[in-house]
Coordinates of C-alpha atoms in Angstrom, one line a residue:
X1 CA 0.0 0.0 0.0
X2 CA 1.5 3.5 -0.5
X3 CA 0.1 7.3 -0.5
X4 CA 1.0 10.3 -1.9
X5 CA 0.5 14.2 -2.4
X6 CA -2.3 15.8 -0.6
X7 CA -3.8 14.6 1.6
X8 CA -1.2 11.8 2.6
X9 CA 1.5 14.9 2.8
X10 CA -0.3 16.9 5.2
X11 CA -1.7 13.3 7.5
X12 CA 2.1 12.0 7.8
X13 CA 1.7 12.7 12.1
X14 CA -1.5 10.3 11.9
X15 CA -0.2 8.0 9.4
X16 CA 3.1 7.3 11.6
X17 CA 0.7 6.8 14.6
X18 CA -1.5 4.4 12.7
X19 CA 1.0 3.3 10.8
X20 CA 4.0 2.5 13.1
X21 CA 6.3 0.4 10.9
X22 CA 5.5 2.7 7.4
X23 CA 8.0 4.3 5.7
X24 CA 8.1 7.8 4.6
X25 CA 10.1 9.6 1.2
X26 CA 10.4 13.3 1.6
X27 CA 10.4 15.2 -2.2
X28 CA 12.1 18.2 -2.1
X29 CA 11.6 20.5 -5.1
X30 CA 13.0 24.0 -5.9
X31 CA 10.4 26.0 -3.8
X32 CA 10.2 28.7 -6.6
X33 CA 9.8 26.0 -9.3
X34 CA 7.0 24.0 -6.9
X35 CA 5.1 27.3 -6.2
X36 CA 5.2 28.1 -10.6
X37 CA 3.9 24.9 -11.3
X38 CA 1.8 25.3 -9.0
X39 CA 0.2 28.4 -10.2
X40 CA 0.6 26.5 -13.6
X41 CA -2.0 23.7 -12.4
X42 CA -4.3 26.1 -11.3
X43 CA -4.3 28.5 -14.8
X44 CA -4.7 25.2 -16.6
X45 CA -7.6 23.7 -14.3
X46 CA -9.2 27.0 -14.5
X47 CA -9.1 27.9 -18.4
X48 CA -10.7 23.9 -19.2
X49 CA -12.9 24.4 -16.8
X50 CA -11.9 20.9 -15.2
X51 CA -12.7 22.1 -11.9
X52 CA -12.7 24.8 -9.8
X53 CA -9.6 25.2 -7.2
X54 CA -11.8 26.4 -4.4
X55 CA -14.4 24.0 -4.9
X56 CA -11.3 21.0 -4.2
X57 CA -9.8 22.7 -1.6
X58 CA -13.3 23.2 0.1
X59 CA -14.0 19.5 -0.7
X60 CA -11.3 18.2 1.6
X61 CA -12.1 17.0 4.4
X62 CA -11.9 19.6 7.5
X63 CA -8.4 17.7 8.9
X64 CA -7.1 18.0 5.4
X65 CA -7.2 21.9 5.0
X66 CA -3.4 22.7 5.8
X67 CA -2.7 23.8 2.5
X68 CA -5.5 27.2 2.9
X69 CA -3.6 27.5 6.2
X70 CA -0.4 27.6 4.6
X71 CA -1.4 31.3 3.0
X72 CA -1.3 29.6 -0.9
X73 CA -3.2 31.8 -3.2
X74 CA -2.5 29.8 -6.5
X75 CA -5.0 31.3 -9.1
X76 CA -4.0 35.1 -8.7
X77 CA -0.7 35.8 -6.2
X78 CA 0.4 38.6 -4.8
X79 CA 3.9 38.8 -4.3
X80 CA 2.9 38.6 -0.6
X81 CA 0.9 35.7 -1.8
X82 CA 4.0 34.0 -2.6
X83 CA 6.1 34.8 -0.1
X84 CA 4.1 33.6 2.2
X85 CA 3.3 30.6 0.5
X86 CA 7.0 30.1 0.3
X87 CA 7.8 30.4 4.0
X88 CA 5.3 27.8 4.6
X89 CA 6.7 25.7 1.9
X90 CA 10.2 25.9 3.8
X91 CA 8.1 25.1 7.5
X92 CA 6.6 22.1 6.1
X93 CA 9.4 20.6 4.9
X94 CA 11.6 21.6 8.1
X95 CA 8.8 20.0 10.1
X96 CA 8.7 16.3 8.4
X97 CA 12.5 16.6 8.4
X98 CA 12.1 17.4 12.5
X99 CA 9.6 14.9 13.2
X100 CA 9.7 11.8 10.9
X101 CA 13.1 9.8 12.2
X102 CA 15.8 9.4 9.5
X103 CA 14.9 5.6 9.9
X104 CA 11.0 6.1 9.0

């Protein structure tokens, strides 16, 4: 069994507790090249009319909303937008790195 990207990225606390012997691979991109594709995924989604970002994101369930929290306004950034975005990038991956053991 494995899991990826959202929500599995944002659970990894409840999946080591439920999970105790699972293994985790961290992914570390370019944060400015993440946050462009990114914004990439949402012009595209929005200009086919696939689906509307906001209407995913609100479709999540409630314990799987870190990403809002993280201050990620895809379809239309400010450079504040981004910044902040980027910070949080940075957190996140400073956090899995401080709480998943180099073993896991």
């Amino acid at each position: 069994d494995a899991a990826m990207d959202e929500p599995a990225m944002l659970m990894y606390e409840e999946i080591m507790a439920a999970f105790p012997e699972a293994k985790f691979l961290l992914t570390i991109s370019d944060a400015e090249r993440w946050f462009e594709n990114y914004v990439e995924l949402s012009r595209e989604l929005r200009a086919t009319g696939t689906i509307s970002l906001k209407a995913f994101f609100h479709s999540l369930p409630r314990n799987c909303s870190r990403m809002q929290s993280w201050g990620c306004n895809f379809a239309n950034p400010s450079p504040e937008d981004k910044d902040t975005c980027l910070k949080s990038y940075h957190r996140h991956i400073q956090r899995v790195q401080d709480v998943i053991p180099p073993e896991r």
